[in-house]
PDB file of C-alpha atoms in Angstrom:
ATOM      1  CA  UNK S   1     147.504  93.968  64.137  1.00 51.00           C
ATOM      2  CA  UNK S   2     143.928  94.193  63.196  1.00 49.00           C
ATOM      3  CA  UNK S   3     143.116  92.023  59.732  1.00 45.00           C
ATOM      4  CA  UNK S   4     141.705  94.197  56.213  1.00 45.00           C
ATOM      5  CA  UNK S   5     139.612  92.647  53.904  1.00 47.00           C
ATOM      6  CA  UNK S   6     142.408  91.150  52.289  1.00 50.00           C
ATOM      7  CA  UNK S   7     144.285  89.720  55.676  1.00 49.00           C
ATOM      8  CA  UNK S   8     143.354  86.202  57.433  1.00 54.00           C
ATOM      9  CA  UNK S   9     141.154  87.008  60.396  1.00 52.00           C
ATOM     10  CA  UNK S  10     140.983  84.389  63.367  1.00 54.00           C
ATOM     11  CA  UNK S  11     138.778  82.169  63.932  1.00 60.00           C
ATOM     12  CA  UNK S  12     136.860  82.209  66.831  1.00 65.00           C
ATOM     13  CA  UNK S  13     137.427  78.484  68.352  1.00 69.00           C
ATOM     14  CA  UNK S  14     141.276  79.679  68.285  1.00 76.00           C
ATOM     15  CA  UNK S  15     140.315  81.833  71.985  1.00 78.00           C
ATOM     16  CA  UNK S  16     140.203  78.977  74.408  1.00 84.00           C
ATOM     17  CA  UNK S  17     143.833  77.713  72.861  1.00 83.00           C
ATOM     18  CA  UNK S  18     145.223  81.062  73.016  1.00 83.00           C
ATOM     19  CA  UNK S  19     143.969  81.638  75.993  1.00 86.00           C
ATOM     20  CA  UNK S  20     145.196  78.823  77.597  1.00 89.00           C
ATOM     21  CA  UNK S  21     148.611  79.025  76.168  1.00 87.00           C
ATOM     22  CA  UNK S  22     149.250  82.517  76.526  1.00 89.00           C
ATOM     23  CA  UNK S  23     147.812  83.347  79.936  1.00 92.00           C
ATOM     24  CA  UNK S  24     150.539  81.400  81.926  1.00 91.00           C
ATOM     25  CA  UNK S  25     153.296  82.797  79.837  1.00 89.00           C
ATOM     26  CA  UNK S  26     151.553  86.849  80.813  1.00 91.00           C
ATOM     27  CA  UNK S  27     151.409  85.939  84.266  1.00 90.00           C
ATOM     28  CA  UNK S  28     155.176  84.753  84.614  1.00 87.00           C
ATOM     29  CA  UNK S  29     155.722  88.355  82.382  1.00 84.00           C
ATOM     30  CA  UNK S  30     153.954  90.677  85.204  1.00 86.00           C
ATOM     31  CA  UNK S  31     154.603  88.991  88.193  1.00 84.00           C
ATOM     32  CA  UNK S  32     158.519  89.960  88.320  1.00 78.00           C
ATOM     33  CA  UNK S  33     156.993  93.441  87.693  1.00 79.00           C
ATOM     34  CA  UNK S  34     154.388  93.846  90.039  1.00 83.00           C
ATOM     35  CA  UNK S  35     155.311  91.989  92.716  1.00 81.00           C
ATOM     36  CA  UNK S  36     152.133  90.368  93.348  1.00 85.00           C
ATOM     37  CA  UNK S  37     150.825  87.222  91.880  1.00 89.00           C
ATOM     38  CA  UNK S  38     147.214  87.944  92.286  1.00 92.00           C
ATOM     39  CA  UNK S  39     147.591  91.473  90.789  1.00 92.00           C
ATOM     40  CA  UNK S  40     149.911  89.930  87.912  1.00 91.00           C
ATOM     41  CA  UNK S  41     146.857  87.611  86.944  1.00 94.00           C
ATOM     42  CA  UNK S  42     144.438  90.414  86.995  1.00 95.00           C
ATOM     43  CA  UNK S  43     146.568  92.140  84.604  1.00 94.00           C
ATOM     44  CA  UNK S  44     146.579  89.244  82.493  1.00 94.00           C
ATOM     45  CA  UNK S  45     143.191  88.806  82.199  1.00 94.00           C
ATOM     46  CA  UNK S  46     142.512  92.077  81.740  1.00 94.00           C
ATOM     47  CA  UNK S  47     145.280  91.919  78.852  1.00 93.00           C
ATOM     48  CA  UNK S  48     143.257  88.597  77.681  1.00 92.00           C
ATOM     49  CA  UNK S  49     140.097  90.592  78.133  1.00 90.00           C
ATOM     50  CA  UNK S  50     141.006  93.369  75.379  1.00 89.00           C
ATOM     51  CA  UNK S  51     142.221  90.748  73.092  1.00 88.00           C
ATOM     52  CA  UNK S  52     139.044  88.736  73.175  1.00 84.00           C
ATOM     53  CA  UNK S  53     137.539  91.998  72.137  1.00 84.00           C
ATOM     54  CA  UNK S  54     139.255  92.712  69.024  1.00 81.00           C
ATOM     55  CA  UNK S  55     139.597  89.019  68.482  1.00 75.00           C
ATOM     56  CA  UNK S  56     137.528  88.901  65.126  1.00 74.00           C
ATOM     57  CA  UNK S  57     139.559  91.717  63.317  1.00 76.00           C
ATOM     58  CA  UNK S  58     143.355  90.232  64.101  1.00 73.00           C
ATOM     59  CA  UNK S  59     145.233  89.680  61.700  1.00 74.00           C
ATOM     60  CA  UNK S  60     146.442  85.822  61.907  1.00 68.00           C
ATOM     61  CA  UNK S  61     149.501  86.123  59.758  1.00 75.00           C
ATOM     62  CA  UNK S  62     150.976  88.567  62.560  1.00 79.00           C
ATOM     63  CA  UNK S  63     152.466  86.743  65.951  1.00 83.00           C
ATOM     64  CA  UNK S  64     150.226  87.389  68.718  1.00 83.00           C
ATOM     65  CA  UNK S  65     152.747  87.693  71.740  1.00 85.00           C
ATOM     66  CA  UNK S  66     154.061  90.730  70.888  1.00 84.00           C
ATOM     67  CA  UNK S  67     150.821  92.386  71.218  1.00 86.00           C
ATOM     68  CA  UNK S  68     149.911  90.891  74.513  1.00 90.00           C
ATOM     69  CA  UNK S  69     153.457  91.617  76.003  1.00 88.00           C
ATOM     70  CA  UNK S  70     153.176  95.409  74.713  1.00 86.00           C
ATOM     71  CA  UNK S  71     149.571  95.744  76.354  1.00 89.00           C
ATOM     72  CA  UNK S  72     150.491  93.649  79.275  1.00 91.00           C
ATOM     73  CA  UNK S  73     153.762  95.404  80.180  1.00 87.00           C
ATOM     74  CA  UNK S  74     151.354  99.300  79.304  1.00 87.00           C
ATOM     75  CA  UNK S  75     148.323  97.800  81.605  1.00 91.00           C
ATOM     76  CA  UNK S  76     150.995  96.718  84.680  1.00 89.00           C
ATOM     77  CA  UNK S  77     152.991 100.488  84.302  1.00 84.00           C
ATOM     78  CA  UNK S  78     150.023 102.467  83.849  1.00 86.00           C
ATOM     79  CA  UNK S  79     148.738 100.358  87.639  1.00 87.00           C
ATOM     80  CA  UNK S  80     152.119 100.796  89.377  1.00 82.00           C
ATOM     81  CA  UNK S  81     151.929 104.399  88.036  1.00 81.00           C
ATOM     82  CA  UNK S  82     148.184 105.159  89.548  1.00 82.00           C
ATOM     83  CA  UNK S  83     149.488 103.547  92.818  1.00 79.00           C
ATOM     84  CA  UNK S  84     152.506 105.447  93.312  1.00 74.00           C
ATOM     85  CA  UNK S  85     154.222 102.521  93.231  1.00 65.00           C
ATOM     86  CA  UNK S  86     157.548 102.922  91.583  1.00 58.00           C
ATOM     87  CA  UNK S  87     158.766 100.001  88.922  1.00 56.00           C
ATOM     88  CA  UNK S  88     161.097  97.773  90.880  1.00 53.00           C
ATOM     89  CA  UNK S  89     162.993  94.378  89.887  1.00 52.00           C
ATOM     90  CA  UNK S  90     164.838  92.374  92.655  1.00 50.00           C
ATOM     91  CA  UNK S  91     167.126  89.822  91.520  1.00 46.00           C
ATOM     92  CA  UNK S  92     165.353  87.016  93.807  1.00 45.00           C
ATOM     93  CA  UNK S  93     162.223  87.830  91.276  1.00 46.00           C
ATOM     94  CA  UNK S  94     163.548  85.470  88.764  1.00 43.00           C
ATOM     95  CA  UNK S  95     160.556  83.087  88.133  1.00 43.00           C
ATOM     96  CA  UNK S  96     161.113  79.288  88.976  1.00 40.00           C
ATOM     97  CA  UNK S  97     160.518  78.989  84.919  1.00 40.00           C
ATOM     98  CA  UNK S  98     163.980  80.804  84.273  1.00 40.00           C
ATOM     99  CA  UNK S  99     165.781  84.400  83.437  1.00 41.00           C
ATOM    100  CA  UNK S 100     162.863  84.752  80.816  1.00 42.00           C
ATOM    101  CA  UNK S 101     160.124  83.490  82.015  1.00 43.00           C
ATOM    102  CA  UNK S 102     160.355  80.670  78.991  1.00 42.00           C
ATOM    103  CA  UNK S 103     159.316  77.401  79.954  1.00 41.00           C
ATOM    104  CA  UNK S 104     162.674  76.424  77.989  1.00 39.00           C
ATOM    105  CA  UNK S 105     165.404  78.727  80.083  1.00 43.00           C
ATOM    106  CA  UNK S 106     166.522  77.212  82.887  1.00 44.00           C
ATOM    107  CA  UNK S 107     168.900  78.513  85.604  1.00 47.00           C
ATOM    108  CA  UNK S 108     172.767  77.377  84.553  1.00 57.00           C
ATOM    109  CA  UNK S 109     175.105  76.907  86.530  1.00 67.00           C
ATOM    110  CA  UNK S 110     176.733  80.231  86.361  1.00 68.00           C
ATOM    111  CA  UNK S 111     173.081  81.628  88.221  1.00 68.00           C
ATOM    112  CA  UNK S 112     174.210  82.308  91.226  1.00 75.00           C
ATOM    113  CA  UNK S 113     177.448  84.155  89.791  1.00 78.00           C
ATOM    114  CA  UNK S 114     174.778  86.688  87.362  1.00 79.00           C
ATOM    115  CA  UNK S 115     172.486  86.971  90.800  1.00 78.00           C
ATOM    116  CA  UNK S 116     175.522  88.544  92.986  1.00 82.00           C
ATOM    117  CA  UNK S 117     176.590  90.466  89.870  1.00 84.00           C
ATOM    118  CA  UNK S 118     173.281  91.855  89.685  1.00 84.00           C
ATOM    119  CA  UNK S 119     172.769  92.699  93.459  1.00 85.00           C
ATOM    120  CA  UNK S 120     175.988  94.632  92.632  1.00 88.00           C
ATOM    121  CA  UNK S 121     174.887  96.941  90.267  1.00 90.00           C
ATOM    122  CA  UNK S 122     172.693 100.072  90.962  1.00 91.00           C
ATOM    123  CA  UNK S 123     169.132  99.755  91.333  1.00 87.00           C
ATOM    124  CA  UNK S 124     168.243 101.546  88.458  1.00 88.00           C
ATOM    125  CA  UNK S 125     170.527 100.509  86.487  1.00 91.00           C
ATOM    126  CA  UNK S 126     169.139  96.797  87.642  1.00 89.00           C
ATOM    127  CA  UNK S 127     165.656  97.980  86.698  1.00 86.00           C
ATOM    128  CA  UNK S 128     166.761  99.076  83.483  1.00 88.00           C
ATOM    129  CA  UNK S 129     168.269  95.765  82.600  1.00 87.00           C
ATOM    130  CA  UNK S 130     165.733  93.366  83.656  1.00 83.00           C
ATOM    131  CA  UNK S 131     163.140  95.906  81.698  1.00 83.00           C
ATOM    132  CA  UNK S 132     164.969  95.383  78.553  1.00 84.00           C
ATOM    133  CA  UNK S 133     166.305  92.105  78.554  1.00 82.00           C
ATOM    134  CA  UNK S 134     163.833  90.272  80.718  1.00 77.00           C
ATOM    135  CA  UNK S 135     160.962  91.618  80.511  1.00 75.00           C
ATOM    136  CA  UNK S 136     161.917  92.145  75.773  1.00 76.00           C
ATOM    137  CA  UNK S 137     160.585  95.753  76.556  1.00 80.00           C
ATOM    138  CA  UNK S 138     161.742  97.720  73.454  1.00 83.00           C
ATOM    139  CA  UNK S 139     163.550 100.515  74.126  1.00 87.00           C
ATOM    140  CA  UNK S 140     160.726 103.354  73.814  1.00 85.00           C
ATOM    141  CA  UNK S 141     159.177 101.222  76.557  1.00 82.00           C
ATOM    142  CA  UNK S 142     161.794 101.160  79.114  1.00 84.00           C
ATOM    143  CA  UNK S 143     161.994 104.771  78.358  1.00 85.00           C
ATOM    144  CA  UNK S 144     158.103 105.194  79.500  1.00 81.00           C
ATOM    145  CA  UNK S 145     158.223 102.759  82.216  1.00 79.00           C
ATOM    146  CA  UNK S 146     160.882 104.799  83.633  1.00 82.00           C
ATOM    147  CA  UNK S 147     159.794 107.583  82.932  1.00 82.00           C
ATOM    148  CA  UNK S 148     162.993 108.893  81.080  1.00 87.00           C
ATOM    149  CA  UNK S 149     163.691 109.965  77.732  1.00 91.00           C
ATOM    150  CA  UNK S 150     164.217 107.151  75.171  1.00 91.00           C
ATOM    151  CA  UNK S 151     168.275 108.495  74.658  1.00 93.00           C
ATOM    152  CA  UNK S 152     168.261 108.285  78.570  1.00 93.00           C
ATOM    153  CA  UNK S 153     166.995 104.798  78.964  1.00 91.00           C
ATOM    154  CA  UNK S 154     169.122 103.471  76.087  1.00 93.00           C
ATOM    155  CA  UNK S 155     172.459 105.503  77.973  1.00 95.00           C
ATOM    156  CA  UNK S 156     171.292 104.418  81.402  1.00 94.00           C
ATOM    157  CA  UNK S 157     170.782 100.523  79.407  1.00 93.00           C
ATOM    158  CA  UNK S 158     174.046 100.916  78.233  1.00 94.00           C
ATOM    159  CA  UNK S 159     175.739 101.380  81.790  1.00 95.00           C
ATOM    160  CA  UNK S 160     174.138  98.954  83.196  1.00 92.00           C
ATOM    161  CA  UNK S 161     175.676  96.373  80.777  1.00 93.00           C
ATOM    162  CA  UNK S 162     179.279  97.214  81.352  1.00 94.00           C
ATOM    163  CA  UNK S 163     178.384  97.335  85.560  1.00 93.00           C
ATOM    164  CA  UNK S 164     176.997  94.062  84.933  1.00 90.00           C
ATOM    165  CA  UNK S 165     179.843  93.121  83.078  1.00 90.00           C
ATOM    166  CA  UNK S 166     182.658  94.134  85.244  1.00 90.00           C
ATOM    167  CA  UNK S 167     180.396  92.261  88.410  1.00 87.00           C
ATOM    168  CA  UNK S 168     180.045  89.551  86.484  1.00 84.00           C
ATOM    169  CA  UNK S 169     183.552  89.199  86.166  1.00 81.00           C
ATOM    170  CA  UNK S 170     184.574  89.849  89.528  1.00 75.00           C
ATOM    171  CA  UNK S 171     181.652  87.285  90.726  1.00 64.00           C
ATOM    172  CA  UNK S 172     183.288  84.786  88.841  1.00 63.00           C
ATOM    173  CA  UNK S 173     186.305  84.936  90.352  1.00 66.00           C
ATOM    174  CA  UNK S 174     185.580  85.043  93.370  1.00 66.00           C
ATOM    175  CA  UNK S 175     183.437  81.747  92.941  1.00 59.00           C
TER     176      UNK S 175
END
């Protein structure tokens, strides 16, 4: 991420548009996550805050969201750890904006069927998913936000797809 002498740098009028773009997009990340909107947009400034100060040496020819989500997601775990709070995901988190937080995902019409299927399946196993595929954590992530081994989060990942799977099916069903 950060720019040699031969690598773009950014300029610094570019801020203010990042910021503006990318702080909404954070906040709709950590909220899920945190459970609290005011903490989620601390946590996103704060993430905003250490970019602005290694905004002179990025590299431009690198995509920025990455970064943020990594030191977003690392910034929210490392305050739920120091609270004792333990990493939680409730299927009535889903942002307004959608499953991913995109402004372009929107609920379907099979939402409510992927909601029950979802209450259905273990917590954990719940936590694991949403971690994963809503949240993009990578799998070394999930395994340090829940505190497991990476082969354990990427087994316990794995389970949690074929639960979801065989609630999803009996959800639709019964619909």
């Amino acid at each position: 991420m950060a720019a040699t002498d031969d690598c773009p740098r950014a300029p610094k009028d570019r801020f203010p548009d990042l910021y503006r773009d990318h702080l909404p997009r954070l906040i709709r990340l950590l909220v899920p996550v945190l459970r609290d909107r005011t903490l989620a947009e601390d946590v996103a400034q704060e993430t905003m805050s250490r970019l602005m100060t290694r905004f002179e040496s990025l590299d431009v020819s690198t995509p920025l969201w990455p970064w943020l989500k990594t030191v977003a997601m690392r910034l929210a775990i490392d305050h739920l750890r120091q609270s004792g709070r333990e990493i939680s995901y409730e299927p009535h988190d889903v942002p307004d904006e959608g499953l991913g937080g995109r402004e372009d995902d929107h609920w379907c019409e099979e939402g409510p069927q992927i909601v029950a299927a979802l209450r259905g399946i273990p917590k954990r196993q719940r936590q694991a998913l949403a971690l994963r595929y809503l949240q993009d954590l990578d799998p070394a992530e999930v395994a340090t936000a829940l505190n497991l081994s990476k082969g354990a989060s990427e087994q316990l990942v794995f389970r949690a797809r074929r639960s979801m799977s065989r609630e999803y099916g009996t959800s639709r069903r019964s619909a």
